[in-house]
mmCIF file of C-alpha atoms in Angstrom:
data_model
loop_
_atom_site.group_PDB
_atom_site.id
_atom_site.type_symbol
_atom_site.label_atom_id
_atom_site.label_comp_id
_atom_site.label_asym_id
_atom_site.label_seq_id
_atom_site.Cartn_x
_atom_site.Cartn_y
_atom_site.Cartn_z
ATOM 1 C CA MET L 1 156.673 24.600 117.674
ATOM 2 C CA GLN L 2 159.902 26.328 116.710
ATOM 3 C CA GLN L 3 158.170 29.703 116.965
ATOM 4 C CA ALA L 4 157.200 28.905 120.576
ATOM 5 C CA LYS L 5 160.612 28.018 121.530
ATOM 6 C CA THR L 6 162.036 31.160 119.997
ATOM 7 C CA GLU L 7 159.462 33.341 121.888
ATOM 8 C CA ASP L 8 160.546 31.787 125.210
ATOM 9 C CA GLN L 9 164.076 32.999 124.570
ATOM 10 C CA PHE L 10 163.150 36.697 124.644
ATOM 11 C CA HIS L 11 161.615 39.047 127.254
ATOM 12 C CA THR L 12 158.254 40.577 126.296
ATOM 13 C CA VAL L 13 157.853 44.201 125.578
ATOM 14 C CA ASP L 14 155.997 44.554 128.945
ATOM 15 C CA GLU L 15 158.867 42.952 130.756
ATOM 16 C CA PHE L 16 161.192 45.501 129.057
ATOM 17 C CA LYS L 17 158.978 48.393 130.109
ATOM 18 C CA ALA L 18 159.033 47.168 133.712
ATOM 19 C CA ALA L 19 162.768 46.803 133.657
ATOM 20 C CA LEU L 20 163.253 50.545 132.465
ATOM 21 C CA SER L 21 162.142 51.894 135.920
ATOM 22 C CA PHE L 22 165.820 53.003 136.555
ATOM 23 C CA GLY L 23 167.061 54.978 139.405
ATOM 24 C CA GLU L 24 169.459 57.837 138.925
ATOM 25 C CA ALA L 25 172.471 55.513 139.373
ATOM 26 C CA GLU L 26 171.268 53.237 136.502
ATOM 27 C CA TRP L 27 170.575 56.220 134.143
ATOM 28 C CA THR L 28 174.027 57.644 134.940
ATOM 29 C CA TYR L 29 175.514 54.320 133.952
ATOM 30 C CA LEU L 30 173.463 54.126 130.780
ATOM 31 C CA ARG L 31 174.559 57.682 129.895
ATOM 32 C CA HIS L 32 178.224 56.559 130.381
ATOM 33 C CA LEU L 33 177.726 53.588 128.035
ATOM 34 C CA VAL L 34 176.101 55.756 125.324
ATOM 35 C CA ARG L 35 178.864 58.498 125.680
ATOM 36 C CA ASN L 36 181.523 55.805 125.002
ATOM 37 C CA ARG L 37 179.513 54.489 121.988
ATOM 38 C CA CYS L 38 179.088 57.892 120.496
ATOM 39 C CA ARG L 39 182.301 59.647 121.168
ATOM 40 C CA VAL L 40 183.793 59.106 117.728
ATOM 41 C CA ARG L 41 180.884 58.593 115.212
ATOM 42 C CA ARG L 42 178.120 60.654 116.736
ATOM 43 C CA PRO L 43 179.412 63.031 119.476
ATOM 44 C CA GLY L 44 176.607 65.113 121.052
ATOM 45 C CA GLU L 45 173.893 62.691 119.914
ATOM 46 C CA GLU L 46 173.897 60.614 123.064
ATOM 47 C CA ASP L 47 170.194 61.334 123.970
ATOM 48 C CA GLU L 48 168.975 60.561 120.469
ATOM 49 C CA VAL L 49 170.857 57.296 120.579
ATOM 50 C CA ILE L 50 169.399 56.372 123.917
ATOM 51 C CA GLN L 51 165.926 57.201 122.778
ATOM 52 C CA GLU L 52 166.289 55.291 119.448
ATOM 53 C CA ALA L 53 167.540 52.161 121.289
ATOM 54 C CA ILE L 54 164.550 52.197 123.705
ATOM 55 C CA CYS L 55 162.201 52.662 120.950
ATOM 56 C CA ARG L 56 163.374 49.937 118.872
ATOM 57 C CA ALA L 57 163.023 47.625 121.944
ATOM 58 C CA LEU L 58 159.538 48.980 122.672
ATOM 59 C CA GLU L 59 158.444 48.525 119.012
ATOM 60 C CA GLY L 60 159.682 44.916 118.994
ATOM 61 C CA LYS L 61 162.348 45.780 116.383
ATOM 62 C CA ARG L 62 165.056 44.478 118.807
ATOM 63 C CA ARG L 63 164.264 41.814 121.310
ATOM 64 C CA TRP L 64 165.947 41.476 124.730
ATOM 65 C CA PRO L 65 167.234 37.871 125.264
ATOM 66 C CA LYS L 66 166.636 36.210 128.473
ATOM 67 C CA GLY L 67 169.706 35.722 130.442
ATOM 68 C CA LEU L 68 171.224 38.924 128.997
ATOM 69 C CA ASN L 69 171.840 41.856 131.305
ATOM 70 C CA LEU L 70 169.591 44.821 130.301
ATOM 71 C CA PHE L 71 172.535 47.106 129.991
ATOM 72 C CA ALA L 72 174.515 44.793 127.860
ATOM 73 C CA PHE L 73 171.391 44.511 125.629
ATOM 74 C CA LEU L 74 170.929 48.281 125.395
ATOM 75 C CA SER L 75 174.601 48.746 124.771
ATOM 76 C CA GLY L 76 174.480 46.356 121.830
ATOM 77 C CA VAL L 77 171.505 48.172 120.433
ATOM 78 C CA MET L 78 173.215 51.528 120.831
ATOM 79 C CA LYS L 79 176.284 50.091 119.167
ATOM 80 C CA SER L 80 174.287 49.150 116.049
ATOM 81 C CA ILE L 81 172.661 52.533 115.938
ATOM 82 C CA VAL L 82 175.984 54.422 116.124
ATOM 83 C CA SER L 83 177.536 52.168 113.390
ATOM 84 C CA GLU L 84 174.623 52.687 111.091
ATOM 85 C CA ASN L 85 175.213 55.060 108.177
ATOM 86 C CA PRO L 86 172.586 57.862 107.880
ATOM 87 C CA LYS L 87 170.061 56.684 105.414
ATOM 88 C CA ILE L 88 170.575 59.569 102.820
ATOM 89 C CA GLY L 89 173.679 61.197 104.194
ATOM 90 C CA PHE L 90 171.812 63.935 106.217
ATOM 91 C CA ARG L 91 172.083 64.481 109.967
ATOM 92 C CA ARG L 92 169.389 65.963 112.161
ATOM 93 C CA ASN L 93 167.628 67.529 109.030
ATOM 94 C CA ILE L 94 170.074 70.480 109.326
ATOM 95 C CA ASP L 95 172.031 69.815 106.133
ATOM 96 C CA ARG L 96 170.516 70.489 102.751
ATOM 97 C CA ASP L 97 172.921 68.656 100.469
ATOM 98 C CA ILE L 98 175.226 65.656 100.709
ATOM 99 C CA ASN L 99 178.411 67.772 100.540
ATOM 100 C CA ALA L 100 177.412 69.858 103.455
ATOM 101 C CA ALA L 101 176.449 66.744 105.460
ATOM 102 C CA ALA L 102 179.940 65.188 104.639
ATOM 103 C CA ASP L 103 181.763 68.353 105.771
ATOM 104 C CA ALA L 104 179.691 68.606 108.997
ATOM 105 C CA ILE L 105 180.390 64.971 109.866
ATOM 106 C CA SER L 106 184.135 65.333 109.059
ATOM 107 C CA GLU L 107 184.438 68.396 111.224
ATOM 108 C CA GLU L 108 182.645 66.833 114.134
ATOM 109 C CA ALA L 109 184.887 63.809 113.965
ATOM 110 C CA SER L 110 188.056 65.908 113.723
ATOM 111 C CA ALA L 111 187.003 68.026 116.689
ATOM 112 C CA ALA L 112 186.202 65.079 118.734
ATOM 113 C CA ASP L 113 189.583 63.389 117.792
ATOM 114 C CA LEU L 114 191.446 66.655 118.569
ATOM 115 C CA VAL L 115 189.918 66.880 121.987
ATOM 116 C CA LEU L 116 190.696 63.212 122.768
ATOM 117 C CA GLU L 117 194.278 63.597 121.397
ATOM 118 C CA THR L 118 194.862 66.752 123.496
ATOM 119 C CA GLU L 119 193.605 64.923 126.642
ATOM 120 C CA VAL L 120 195.847 61.953 125.955
ATOM 121 C CA VAL L 121 198.897 64.116 125.357
ATOM 122 C CA THR L 122 198.337 66.151 128.447
ATOM 123 C CA TYR L 123 197.812 63.075 130.546
ATOM 124 C CA VAL L 124 201.077 61.388 129.279
ATOM 125 C CA MET L 125 203.127 64.569 129.622
ATOM 126 C CA ALA L 126 201.870 64.920 133.246
ATOM 127 C CA LEU L 127 202.984 61.302 134.011
ATOM 128 C CA PHE L 128 206.522 62.077 132.969
ATOM 129 C CA GLU L 129 206.916 65.624 134.185
ATOM 130 C CA ASP L 130 209.534 64.469 136.684
ATOM 131 C CA ASP L 131 211.538 62.403 134.288
ATOM 132 C CA ALA L 132 213.144 64.331 131.498
ATOM 133 C CA GLU L 133 214.462 61.438 129.549
ATOM 134 C CA ALA L 134 210.973 59.600 129.560
ATOM 135 C CA GLU L 135 209.236 62.800 128.718
ATOM 136 C CA ALA L 136 211.571 63.271 125.691
ATOM 137 C CA LEU L 137 210.911 59.662 124.643
ATOM 138 C CA ALA L 138 207.013 60.254 125.062
ATOM 139 C CA GLU L 139 207.264 63.374 122.897
ATOM 140 C CA GLY L 140 209.202 61.437 120.280
ATOM 141 C CA ILE L 141 206.752 58.540 120.308
ATOM 142 C CA MET L 142 203.754 60.940 119.899
ATOM 143 C CA GLU L 143 205.524 62.576 116.994
ATOM 144 C CA GLY L 144 205.722 59.310 115.244
ATOM 145 C CA TRP L 145 209.475 58.944 115.397
ATOM 146 C CA GLU L 146 211.156 55.635 114.425
ATOM 147 C CA LYS L 147 213.624 53.918 116.771
ATOM 148 C CA ASP L 148 216.672 55.417 115.032
ATOM 149 C CA ASP L 149 215.269 58.831 115.550
ATOM 150 C CA LEU L 150 214.566 58.047 119.221
ATOM 151 C CA LEU L 151 218.034 56.736 119.688
ATOM 152 C CA GLY L 152 219.251 60.174 118.781
ATOM 153 C CA LEU L 153 217.643 61.539 121.960
ATOM 154 C CA PHE L 154 220.115 59.231 123.906
ATOM 155 C CA ASN L 155 223.332 60.013 121.706
ATOM 156 C CA GLY L 156 222.880 56.551 120.218
ATOM 157 C CA ASP L 157 223.216 54.806 123.526
ATOM 158 C CA VAL L 158 221.072 51.641 122.968
ATOM 159 C CA THR L 159 221.380 50.604 126.684
ATOM 160 C CA CYS L 160 220.127 53.953 127.815
ATOM 161 C CA TYR L 161 217.397 54.047 125.257
ATOM 162 C CA GLU L 162 216.142 50.531 126.329
ATOM 163 C CA THR L 163 216.284 51.506 130.040
ATOM 164 C CA VAL L 164 214.198 54.617 129.447
ATOM 165 C CA ARG L 165 211.824 52.742 127.080
ATOM 166 C CA LYS L 166 211.137 50.141 129.817
ATOM 167 C CA ARG L 167 210.631 52.677 132.468
ATOM 168 C CA PHE L 168 208.245 54.474 130.148
ATOM 169 C CA ARG L 169 206.377 51.246 129.346
ATOM 170 C CA ARG L 170 206.063 50.278 133.094
ATOM 171 C CA LYS L 171 204.629 53.690 133.937
ATOM 172 C CA VAL L 172 202.086 53.653 131.090
ATOM 173 C CA ASN L 173 201.053 50.117 132.114
ATOM 174 C CA ALA L 174 200.563 51.117 135.638
ATOM 175 C CA HIS L 175 197.776 53.574 134.499
ATOM 176 C CA PRO L 176 194.925 51.599 132.992
ATOM 177 C CA GLU L 177 192.864 54.754 132.728
ATOM 178 C CA LEU L 178 195.302 55.904 129.928
ATOM 179 C CA LYS L 179 194.526 52.718 128.069
ATOM 180 C CA SER L 180 190.684 53.507 128.461
ATOM 181 C CA MET L 181 191.365 57.111 127.169
ATOM 182 C CA ILE L 182 193.088 55.756 124.127
ATOM 183 C CA HIS L 183 190.937 52.706 123.276
ATOM 184 C CA GLY L 184 187.564 53.886 124.843
ATOM 185 C CA GLU L 185 187.313 50.768 127.001
#
């Protein structure tokens, strides 16, 4: 009896197959989801992750709960796949030893982080190109300066520092796309 109740809570594999008849807009949305999932841990492997997520659902390894949006289900499966560690430390059967695999993974992650960091810095600096004080504050913050160091930019004037900091914060908060670039949301 418990088994029957559990079965009623999930879509069948045939229902999943029928739901996969996506149009171009749906595939574009799915690619957007997987790109966000893969951008740090598995950049460039988006197609493999989509394929693995669909295969797991078709094989019955992952079951689609009724009442859950298909994209939310696939996003969760992709999140699981991306967060898994490679079983033996190798990626795509290219690497021949564990040290080479670790180096390749580290280089890929560093390159992805560098590209993202460059995009964020460029975006922030463009926001403040017409405000020299806020631009200087942004540079100091991105360099990791402490408050005392930042006060030096304003000749120790706390009022001026607080005014520019508030102006900086308001402008950053007015651009939610910046938050999504930083946090991947």
